[in-house]
Short mmCIF file of C-alpha atoms and ligand atoms in Angstrom, two decimals:
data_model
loop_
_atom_site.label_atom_id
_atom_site.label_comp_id
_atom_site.label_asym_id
_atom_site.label_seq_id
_atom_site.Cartn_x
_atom_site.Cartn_y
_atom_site.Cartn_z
CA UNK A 1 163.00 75.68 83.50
CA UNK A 2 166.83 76.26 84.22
CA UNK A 3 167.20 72.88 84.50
CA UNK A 4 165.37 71.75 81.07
CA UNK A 5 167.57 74.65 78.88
CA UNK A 6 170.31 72.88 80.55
CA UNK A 7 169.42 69.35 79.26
CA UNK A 8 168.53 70.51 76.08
CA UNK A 9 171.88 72.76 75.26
CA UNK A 10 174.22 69.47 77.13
CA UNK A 11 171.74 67.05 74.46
CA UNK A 12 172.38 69.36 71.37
CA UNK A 13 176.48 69.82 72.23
CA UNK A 14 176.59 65.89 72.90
CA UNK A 15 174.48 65.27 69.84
CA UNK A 16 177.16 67.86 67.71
CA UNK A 17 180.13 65.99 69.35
CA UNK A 18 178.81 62.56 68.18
CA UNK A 19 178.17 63.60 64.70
CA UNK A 20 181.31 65.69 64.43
CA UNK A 21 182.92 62.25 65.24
CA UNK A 22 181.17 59.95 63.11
CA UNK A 23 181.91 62.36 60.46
CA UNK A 24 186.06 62.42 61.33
CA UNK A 25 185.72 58.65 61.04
CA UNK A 26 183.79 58.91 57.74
CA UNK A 27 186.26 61.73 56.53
CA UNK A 28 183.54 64.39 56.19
CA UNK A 29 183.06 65.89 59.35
CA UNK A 30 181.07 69.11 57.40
CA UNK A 31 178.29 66.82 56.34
CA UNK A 32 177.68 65.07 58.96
CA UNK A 33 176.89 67.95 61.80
CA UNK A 34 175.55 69.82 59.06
CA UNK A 35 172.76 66.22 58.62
CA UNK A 36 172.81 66.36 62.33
CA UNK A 37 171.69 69.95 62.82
CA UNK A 38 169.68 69.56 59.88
CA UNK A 39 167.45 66.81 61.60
CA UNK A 40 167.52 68.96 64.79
CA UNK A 41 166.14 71.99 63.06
CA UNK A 42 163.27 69.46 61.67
CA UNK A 43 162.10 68.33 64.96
CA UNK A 44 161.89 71.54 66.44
CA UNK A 45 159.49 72.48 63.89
CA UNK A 46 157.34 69.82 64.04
CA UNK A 47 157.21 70.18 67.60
CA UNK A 48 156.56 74.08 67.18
CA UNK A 49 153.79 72.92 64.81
CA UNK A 50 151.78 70.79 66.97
CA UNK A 51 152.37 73.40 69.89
CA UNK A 52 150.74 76.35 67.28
CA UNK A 53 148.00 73.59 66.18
CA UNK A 54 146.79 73.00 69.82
CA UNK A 55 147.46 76.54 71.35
CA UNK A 56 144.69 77.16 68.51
CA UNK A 57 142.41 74.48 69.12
CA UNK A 58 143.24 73.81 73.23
CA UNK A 59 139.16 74.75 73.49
CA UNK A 60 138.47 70.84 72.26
CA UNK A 61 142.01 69.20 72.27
CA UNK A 62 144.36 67.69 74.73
CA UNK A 63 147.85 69.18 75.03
CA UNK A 64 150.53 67.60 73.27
CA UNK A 65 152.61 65.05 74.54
CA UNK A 66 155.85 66.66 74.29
CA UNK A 67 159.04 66.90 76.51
CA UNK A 68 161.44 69.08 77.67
CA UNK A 69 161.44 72.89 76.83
CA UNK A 70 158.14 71.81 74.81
CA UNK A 71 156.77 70.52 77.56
CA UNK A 72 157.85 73.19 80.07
CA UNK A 73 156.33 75.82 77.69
CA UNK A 74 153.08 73.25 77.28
CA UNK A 75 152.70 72.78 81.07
CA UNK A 76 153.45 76.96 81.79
CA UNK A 77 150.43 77.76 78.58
CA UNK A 78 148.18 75.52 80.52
CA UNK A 79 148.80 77.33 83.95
CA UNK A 80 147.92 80.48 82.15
CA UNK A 81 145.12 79.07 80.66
CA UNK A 82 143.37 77.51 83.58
CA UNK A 83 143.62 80.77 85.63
CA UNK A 84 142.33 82.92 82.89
CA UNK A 85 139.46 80.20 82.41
CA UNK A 86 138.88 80.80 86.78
CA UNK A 87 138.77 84.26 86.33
CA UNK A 88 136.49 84.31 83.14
CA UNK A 89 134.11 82.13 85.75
CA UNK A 90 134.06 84.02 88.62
CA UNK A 91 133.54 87.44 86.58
CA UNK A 92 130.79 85.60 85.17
CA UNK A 93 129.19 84.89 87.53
CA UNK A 94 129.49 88.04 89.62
CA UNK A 95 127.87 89.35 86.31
CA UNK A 96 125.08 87.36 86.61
CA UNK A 97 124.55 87.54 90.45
CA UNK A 98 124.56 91.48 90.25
CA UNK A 99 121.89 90.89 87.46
CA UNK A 100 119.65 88.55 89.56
CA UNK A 101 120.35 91.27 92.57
CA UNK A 102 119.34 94.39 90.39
CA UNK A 103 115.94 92.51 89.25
CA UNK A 104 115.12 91.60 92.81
CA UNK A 105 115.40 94.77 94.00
CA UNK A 106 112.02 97.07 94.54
CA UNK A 107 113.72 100.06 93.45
CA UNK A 108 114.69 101.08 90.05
CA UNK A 109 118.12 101.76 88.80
CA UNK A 110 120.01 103.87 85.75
CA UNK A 111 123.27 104.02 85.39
CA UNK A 112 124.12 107.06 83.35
CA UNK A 113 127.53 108.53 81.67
CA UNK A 114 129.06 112.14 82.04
CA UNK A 115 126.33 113.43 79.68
CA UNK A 116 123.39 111.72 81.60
CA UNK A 117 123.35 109.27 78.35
CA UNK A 118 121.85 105.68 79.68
CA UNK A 119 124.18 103.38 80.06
CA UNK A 120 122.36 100.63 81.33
CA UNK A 121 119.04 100.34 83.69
CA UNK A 122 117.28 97.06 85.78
CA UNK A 123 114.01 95.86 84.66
CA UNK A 124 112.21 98.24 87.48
CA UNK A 125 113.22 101.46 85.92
CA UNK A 126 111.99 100.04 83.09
CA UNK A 127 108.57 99.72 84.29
CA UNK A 128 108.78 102.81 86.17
CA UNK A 129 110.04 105.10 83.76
CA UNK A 130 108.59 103.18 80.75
CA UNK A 131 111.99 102.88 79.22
CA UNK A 132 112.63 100.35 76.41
CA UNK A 133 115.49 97.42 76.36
CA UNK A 134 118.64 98.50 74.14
CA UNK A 135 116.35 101.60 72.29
CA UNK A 136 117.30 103.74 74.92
CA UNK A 137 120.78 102.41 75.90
CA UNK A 138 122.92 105.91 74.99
CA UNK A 139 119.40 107.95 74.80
CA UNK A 140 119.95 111.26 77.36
CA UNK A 141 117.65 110.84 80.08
CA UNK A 142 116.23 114.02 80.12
CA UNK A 143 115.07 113.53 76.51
CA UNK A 144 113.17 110.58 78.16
CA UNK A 145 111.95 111.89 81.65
CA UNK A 146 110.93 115.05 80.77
CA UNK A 147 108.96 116.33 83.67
CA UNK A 148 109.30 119.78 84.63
CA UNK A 149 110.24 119.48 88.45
CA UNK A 150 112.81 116.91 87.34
CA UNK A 151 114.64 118.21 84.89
CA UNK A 152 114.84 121.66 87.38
CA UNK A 153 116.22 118.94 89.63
CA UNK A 154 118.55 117.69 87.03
CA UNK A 155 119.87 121.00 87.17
CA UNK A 156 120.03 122.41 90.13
CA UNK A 157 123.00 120.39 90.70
CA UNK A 158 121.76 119.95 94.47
CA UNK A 159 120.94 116.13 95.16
CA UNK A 160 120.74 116.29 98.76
CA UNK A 161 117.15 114.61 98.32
CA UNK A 162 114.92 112.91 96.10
CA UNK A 163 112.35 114.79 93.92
CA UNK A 164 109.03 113.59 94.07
CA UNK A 165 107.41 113.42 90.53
CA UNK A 166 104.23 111.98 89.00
CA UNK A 167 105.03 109.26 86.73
CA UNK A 168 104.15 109.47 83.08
CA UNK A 169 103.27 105.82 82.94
CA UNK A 170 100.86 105.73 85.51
CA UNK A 171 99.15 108.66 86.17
CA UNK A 172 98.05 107.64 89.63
CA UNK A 173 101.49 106.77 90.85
CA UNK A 174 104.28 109.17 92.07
CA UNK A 175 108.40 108.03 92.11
CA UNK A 176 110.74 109.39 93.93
CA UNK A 177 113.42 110.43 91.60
CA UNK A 178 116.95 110.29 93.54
CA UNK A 179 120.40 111.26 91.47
CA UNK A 180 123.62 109.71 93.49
CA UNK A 181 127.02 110.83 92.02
CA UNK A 182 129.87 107.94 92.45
CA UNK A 183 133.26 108.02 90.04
CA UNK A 184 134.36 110.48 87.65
CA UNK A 185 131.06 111.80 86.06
CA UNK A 186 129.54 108.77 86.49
CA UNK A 187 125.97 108.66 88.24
CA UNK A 188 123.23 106.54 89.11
CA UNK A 189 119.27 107.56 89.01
CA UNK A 190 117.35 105.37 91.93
CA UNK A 191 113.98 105.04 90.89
CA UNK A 192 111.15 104.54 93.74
CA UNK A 193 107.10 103.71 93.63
CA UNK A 194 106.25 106.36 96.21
CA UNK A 195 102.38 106.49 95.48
CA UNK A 196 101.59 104.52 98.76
CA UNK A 197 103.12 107.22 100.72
CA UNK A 198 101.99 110.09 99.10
CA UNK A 199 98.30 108.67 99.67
CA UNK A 200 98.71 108.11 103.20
CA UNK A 201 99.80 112.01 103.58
CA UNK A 202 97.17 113.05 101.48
CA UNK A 203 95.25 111.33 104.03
CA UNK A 204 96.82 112.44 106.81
CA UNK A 205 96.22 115.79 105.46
CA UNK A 206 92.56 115.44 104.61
CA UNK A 207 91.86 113.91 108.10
CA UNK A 208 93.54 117.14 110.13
CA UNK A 209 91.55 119.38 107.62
CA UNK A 210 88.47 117.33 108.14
CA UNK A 211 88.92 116.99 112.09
CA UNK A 212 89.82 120.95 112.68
CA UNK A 213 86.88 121.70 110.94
CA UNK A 214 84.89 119.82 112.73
CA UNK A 215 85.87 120.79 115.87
CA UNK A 216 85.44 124.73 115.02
CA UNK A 217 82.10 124.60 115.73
CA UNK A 218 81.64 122.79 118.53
CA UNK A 219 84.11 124.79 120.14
CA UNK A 220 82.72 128.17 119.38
CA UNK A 221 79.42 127.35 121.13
CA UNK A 222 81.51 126.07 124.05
CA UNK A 223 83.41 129.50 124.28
CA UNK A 224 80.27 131.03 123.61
CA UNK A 225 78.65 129.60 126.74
CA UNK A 226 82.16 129.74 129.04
CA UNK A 227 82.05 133.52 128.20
CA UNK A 228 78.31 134.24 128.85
CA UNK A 229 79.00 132.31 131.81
CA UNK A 230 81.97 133.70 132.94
CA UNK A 231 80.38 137.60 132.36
CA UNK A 232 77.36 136.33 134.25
CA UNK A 233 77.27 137.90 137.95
CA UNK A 234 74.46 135.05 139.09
CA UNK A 235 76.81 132.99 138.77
CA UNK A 236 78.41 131.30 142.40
CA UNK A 237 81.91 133.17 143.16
CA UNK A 238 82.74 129.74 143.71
CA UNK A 239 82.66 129.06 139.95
CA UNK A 240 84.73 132.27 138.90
CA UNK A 241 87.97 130.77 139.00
CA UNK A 242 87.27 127.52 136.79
CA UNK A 243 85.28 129.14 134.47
CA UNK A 244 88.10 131.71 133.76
CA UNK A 245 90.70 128.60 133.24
CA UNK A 246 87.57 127.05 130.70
CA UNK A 247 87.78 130.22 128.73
CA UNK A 248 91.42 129.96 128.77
CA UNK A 249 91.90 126.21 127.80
CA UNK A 250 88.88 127.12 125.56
CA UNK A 251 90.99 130.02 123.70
CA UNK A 252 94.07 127.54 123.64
CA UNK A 253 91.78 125.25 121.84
CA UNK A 254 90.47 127.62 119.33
CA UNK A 255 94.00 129.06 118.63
CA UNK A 256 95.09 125.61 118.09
CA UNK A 257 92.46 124.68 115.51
CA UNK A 258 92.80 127.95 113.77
CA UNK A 259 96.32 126.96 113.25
CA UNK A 260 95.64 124.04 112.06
CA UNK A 261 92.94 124.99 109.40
CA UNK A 262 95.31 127.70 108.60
CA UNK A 263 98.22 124.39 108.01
CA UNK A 264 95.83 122.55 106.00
CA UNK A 265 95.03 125.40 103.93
CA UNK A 266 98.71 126.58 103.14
CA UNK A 267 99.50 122.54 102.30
CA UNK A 268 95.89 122.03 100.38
CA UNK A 269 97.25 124.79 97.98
CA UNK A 270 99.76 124.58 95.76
CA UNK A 271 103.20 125.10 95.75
CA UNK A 272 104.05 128.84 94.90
CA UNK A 273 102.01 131.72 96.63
CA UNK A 274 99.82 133.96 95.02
CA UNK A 275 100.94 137.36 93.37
CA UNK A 276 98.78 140.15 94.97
CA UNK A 277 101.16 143.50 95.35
CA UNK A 278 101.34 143.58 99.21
CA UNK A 279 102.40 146.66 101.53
CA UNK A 280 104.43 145.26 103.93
CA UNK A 281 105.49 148.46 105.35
CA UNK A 282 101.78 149.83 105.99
CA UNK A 283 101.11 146.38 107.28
CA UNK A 284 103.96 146.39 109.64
CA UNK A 285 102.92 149.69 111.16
CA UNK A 286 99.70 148.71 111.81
CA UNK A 287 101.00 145.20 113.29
CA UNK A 288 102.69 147.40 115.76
CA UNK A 289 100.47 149.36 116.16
CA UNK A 290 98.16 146.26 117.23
CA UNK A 291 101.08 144.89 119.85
CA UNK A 292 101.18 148.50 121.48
CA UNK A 293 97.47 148.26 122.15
CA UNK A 294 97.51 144.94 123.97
CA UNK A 295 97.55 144.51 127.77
CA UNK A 296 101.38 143.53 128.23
CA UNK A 297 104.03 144.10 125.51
CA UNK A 298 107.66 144.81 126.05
CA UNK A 299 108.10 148.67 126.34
CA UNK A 300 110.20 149.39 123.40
CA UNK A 301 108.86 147.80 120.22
CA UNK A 302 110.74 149.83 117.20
CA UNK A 303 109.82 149.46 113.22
CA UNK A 304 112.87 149.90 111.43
CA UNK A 305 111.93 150.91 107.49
CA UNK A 306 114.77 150.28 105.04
CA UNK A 307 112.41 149.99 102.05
CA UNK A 308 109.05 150.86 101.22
CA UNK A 309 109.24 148.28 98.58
CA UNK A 310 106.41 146.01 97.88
CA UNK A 311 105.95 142.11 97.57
CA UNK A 312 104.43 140.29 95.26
CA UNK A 313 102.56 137.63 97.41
CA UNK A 314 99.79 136.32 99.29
CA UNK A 315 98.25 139.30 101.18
CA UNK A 316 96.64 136.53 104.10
CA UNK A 317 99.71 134.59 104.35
CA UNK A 318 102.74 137.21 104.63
CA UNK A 319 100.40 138.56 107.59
CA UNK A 320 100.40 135.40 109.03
CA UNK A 321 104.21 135.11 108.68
CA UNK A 322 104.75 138.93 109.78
CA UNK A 323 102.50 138.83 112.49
CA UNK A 324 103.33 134.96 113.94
CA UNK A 325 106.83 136.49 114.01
CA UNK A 326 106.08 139.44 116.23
CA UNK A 327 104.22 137.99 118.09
CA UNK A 328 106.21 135.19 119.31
CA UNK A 329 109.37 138.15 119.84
CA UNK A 330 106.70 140.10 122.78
CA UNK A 331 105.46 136.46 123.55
CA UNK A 332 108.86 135.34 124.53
CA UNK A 333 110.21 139.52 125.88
CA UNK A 334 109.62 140.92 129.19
CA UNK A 335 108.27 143.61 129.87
CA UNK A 336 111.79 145.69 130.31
CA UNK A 337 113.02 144.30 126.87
CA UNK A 338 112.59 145.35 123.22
CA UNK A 339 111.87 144.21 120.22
CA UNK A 340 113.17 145.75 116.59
CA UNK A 341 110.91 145.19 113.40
CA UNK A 342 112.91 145.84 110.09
CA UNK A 343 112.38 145.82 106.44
CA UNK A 344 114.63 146.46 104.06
CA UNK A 345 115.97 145.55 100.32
CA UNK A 346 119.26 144.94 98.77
CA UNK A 347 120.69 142.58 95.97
CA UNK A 348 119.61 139.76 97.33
CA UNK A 349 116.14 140.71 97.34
CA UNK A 350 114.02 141.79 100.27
CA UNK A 351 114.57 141.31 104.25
CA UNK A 352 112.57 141.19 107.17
CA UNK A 353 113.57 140.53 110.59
CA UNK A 354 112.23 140.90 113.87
CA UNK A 355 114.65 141.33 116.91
CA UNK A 356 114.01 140.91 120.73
CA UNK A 357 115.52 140.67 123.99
CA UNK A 358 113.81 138.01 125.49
CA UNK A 359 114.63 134.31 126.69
CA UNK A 360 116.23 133.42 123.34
CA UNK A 361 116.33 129.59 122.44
CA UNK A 362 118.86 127.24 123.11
CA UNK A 363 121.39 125.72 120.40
CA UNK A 364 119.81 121.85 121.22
CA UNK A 365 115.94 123.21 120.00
CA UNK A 366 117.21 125.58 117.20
CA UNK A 367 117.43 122.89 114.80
CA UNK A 368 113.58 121.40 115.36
CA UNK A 369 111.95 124.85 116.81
CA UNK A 370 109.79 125.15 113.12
CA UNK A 371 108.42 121.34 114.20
CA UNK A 372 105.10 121.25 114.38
CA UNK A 373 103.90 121.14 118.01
CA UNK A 374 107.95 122.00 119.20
CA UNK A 375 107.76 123.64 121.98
CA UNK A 376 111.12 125.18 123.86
CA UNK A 377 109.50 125.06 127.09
CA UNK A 378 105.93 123.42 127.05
CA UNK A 379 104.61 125.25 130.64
CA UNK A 380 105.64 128.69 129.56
CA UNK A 381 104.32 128.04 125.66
CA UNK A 382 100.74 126.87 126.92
CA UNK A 383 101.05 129.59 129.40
CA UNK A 384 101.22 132.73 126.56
CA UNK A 385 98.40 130.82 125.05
CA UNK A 386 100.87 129.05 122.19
CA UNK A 387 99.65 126.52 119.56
CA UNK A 388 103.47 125.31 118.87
CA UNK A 389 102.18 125.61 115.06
CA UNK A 390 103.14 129.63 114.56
CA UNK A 391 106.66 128.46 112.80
CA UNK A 392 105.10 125.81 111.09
CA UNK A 393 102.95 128.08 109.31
CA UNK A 394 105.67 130.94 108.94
CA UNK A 395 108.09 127.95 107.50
CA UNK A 396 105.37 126.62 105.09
CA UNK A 397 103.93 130.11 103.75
CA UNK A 398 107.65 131.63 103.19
CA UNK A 399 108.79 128.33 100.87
CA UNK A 400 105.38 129.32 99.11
CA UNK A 401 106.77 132.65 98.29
CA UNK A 402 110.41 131.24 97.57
CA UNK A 403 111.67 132.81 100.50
CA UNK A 404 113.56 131.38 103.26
CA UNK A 405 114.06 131.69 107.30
CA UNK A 406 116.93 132.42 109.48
CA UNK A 407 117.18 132.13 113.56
CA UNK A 408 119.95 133.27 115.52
CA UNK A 409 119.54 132.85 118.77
CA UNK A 410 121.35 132.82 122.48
CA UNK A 411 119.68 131.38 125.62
CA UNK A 412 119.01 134.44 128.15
CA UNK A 413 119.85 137.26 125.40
CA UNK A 414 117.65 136.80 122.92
CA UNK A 415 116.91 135.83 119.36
CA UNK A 416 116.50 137.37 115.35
CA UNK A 417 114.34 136.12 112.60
CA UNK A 418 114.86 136.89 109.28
CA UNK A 419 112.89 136.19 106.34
CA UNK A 420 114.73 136.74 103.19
CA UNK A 421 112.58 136.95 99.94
CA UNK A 422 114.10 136.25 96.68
CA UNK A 423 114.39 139.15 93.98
CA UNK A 424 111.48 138.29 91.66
CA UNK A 425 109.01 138.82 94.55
CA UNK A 426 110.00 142.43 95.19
CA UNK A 427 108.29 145.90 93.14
CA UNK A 428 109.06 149.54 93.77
CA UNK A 429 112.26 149.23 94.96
CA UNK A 430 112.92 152.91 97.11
CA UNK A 431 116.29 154.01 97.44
CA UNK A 432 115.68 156.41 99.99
CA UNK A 433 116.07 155.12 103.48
CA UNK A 434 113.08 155.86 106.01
CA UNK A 435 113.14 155.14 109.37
CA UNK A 436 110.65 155.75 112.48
P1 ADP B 501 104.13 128.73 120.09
O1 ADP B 501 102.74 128.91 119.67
O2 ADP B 501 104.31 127.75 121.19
O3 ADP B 501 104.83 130.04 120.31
P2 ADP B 501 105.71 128.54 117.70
O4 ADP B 501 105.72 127.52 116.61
O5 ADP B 501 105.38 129.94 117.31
O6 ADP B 501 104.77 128.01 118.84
O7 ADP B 501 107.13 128.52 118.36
C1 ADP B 501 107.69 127.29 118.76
C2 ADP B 501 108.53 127.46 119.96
O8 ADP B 501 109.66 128.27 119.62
C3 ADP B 501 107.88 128.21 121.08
O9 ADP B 501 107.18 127.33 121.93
C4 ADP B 501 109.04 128.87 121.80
O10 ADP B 501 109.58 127.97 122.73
C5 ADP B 501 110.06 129.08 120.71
N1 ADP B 501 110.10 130.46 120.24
C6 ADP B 501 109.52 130.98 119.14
N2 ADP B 501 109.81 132.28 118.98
C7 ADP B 501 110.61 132.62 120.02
C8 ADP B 501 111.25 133.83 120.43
N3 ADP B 501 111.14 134.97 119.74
N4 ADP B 501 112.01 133.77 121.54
C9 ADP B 501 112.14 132.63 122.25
N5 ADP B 501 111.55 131.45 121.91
C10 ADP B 501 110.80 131.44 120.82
#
């Protein structure tokens, strides 16, 4: 470039010089560089003209032939022009590969603004969520989606995991509506066909319903027989000692199928408990009462009554919880330990939490010790006649009253379980403390 201003300025002084000479010659030096600059100025702007006339039609014409700074400028547009032209390309066709890439996929997508407006969505969550091409670009998408659990979903704020909701479309299919935050208040909505899924664990369901209940009856003939047998003093001393392990395997087998109808039960209805005003103090006295009359228990076994307030819940279920609890804390307690029952209300709502001294439960299992079938130590479990399902049912029936479940435990000192029940499920708050 340095090199072309250079010719050009030498050209125009050399071109001056000659005129200014022809004109000394000619005795009027004036006219003659003034001609001279004249004819300069005249080129330049027909060359600026062509340059203008292709810059605006370079689309369909070739560049014009032109030298010099004209052609450095020509040649340094073109540059420019090509690698705009590469660029235009390539976004292009990233455009249209992310296009073919969001049809293929199974799952549906929405990308929505910092008011959950649509932005844009695939052809999937269009057939999912029976949204409609360019109507509902800028449309808020809980003016579109409008079932309950999702819009609770929508604002709880908490996307952790996907909300399972029956689609609107199709009554027979469910999605699995997922929220994923990326950017400044910019999110996406993943769309999925869950139905196939949800039938296979409504048939998993159905089938342990179905197969517990089956198995009830023959099994309450067998214990019926075991025990007549077992009573019976015809029978061969010989046969003493394995008919007292049948009636024990036979009780281990009944306890398990209770639990299990009781699992299928809990799951078969829906998802909030019942609202039948329940005592939980009278029923906690006469739950320890009940421990105090059995065979073995640990020797202190205190009830601790904060509250004698009452809870608006399933009568049947909040025994199971109560009484699963306790009885897994003198389950897992020796003799020489104790175990505290309390009750009590504050702000948070209401509190109950059994306390014992016994083996406690190792960090590793806490996480998985509400598993179905999760047994800490599968000897001693089956020994205290255990179905492994007593925290599945306490962890099912508390989310059915809203309420939640807390372990703390230590390995060789012992452990606490706390339910904690939200506000709205407590009546007759008492302020007076009472304790036995
Ligand atoms: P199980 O019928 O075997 O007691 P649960 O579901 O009630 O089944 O409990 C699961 C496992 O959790 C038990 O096998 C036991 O290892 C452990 N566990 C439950 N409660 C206690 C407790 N209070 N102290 C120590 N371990 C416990």
């Amino acid at each position: 470039m340095f090199s072309a201003w250079t010719y050009a300025l030498a050209r125009l002084a050399g071109m001056l010089a000659v005129a200014g000479l022809v004109g000394w010659l000619l005795g009027r030096p004036a006219l003659t560089v003034a001609a001279m600059l004249a004819a300069y100025v005249g080129l330049t702007y027909v060359r600026l003209y062509r340059l203008e006339r292709w810059l605006r039609r370079r689309r369909t014409e070739d560049p014009p032939n032109l030298s010099g700074v004209w052609g450095d400028i020509v040649a340094l547009v073109m540059r420019i022009y090509r690698r705009k032209q590469f660029h235009k390309r390539r976004i292009v066709q990233l455009f249209r590969e992310f296009r073919r890439m969001t049809t293929a996929m199974p799952d549906g997508v929405v990308v929505l603004g910092s008011e959950r407006e649509i932005q844009w969505f695939n052809r999937n969550a269009a057939r999912l969520l029976g949204l409609r091409r360019k109507l509902d670009f800028g449309q808020r998408l809980d003016n579109l989606v409008r079932q309950p659990d999702f819009i609770r979903y929508l604002e709880t704020g908490d996307y952790a995991l996907p909300v399972i909701v029956r689609s609107t479309v199709a009554s027979d299919t469910h999605l699995a509506l997922h929220v994923v935050s990326y950017g400044a208040g910019q999110t996406l909505l993943l769309v999925r066909d869950v139905s196939r899924q949800i039938r296979l664990e409504a048939m998993r369901k159905d089938f342990v319903a179905h197969a517990s209940h089956e198995l009830r009856s023959p099994l309450t003939v067998i214990s019926g027989y075991v025990d007549a047998l077992a009573d019976d003093q015809h029978v061969d001393p010989a046969w003493r000692g394995p008919l007292e392990e049948m009636r024990r395997q036979a009780e281990r087998m009944r306890a398990v199928v209770d639990d299990l109808i009781e699992l299928s039960r809990l799951e078969a209805s829906g998802s909030e408990a019942g609202a039948d005003v329940v005592d939980v103090a009278g029923m906690l006295a006469l739950l320890r009462r009940e421990v105090l009359s059995r065979d073995s228990h640990p020797r202190q076994v205190n009830l601790k009554l904060g509250s004698d307030a009452k809870l608006l819940g399933s009568e049947a279920e909040l025994h199971s919880i109560f009484s699963n609890l306790v009885s897994n804390a003198v389950k897992y307690t020796p003799a020489d330990g104790r175990v505290d029952v309390s009750w009590w209300t504050d702000d948070g709502g209401a509190h109950f939490a059994v306390a014992d001294t016994g083996v406690g439960i190792s960090r590793d299992h806490l996480p998985r010790i509400t598993e179905r079938f999760y047994r800490v130590d599968q000897g001693r479990s089956r020994a205290t006649g255990g179905s492994g399902l007593g925290l599945a049912i306490v962890k099912h029936a508390l989310q059915r009253h809203g309420a939640t479940l807390d372990i703390a435990s230590e390995e060789g000192k012992g452990s606490t379980f706390t339910c904690h029940f939200p506000p709205r499920r407590v009546v007759e708050r008492a302020p007076t403390a009472v304790n036995q």
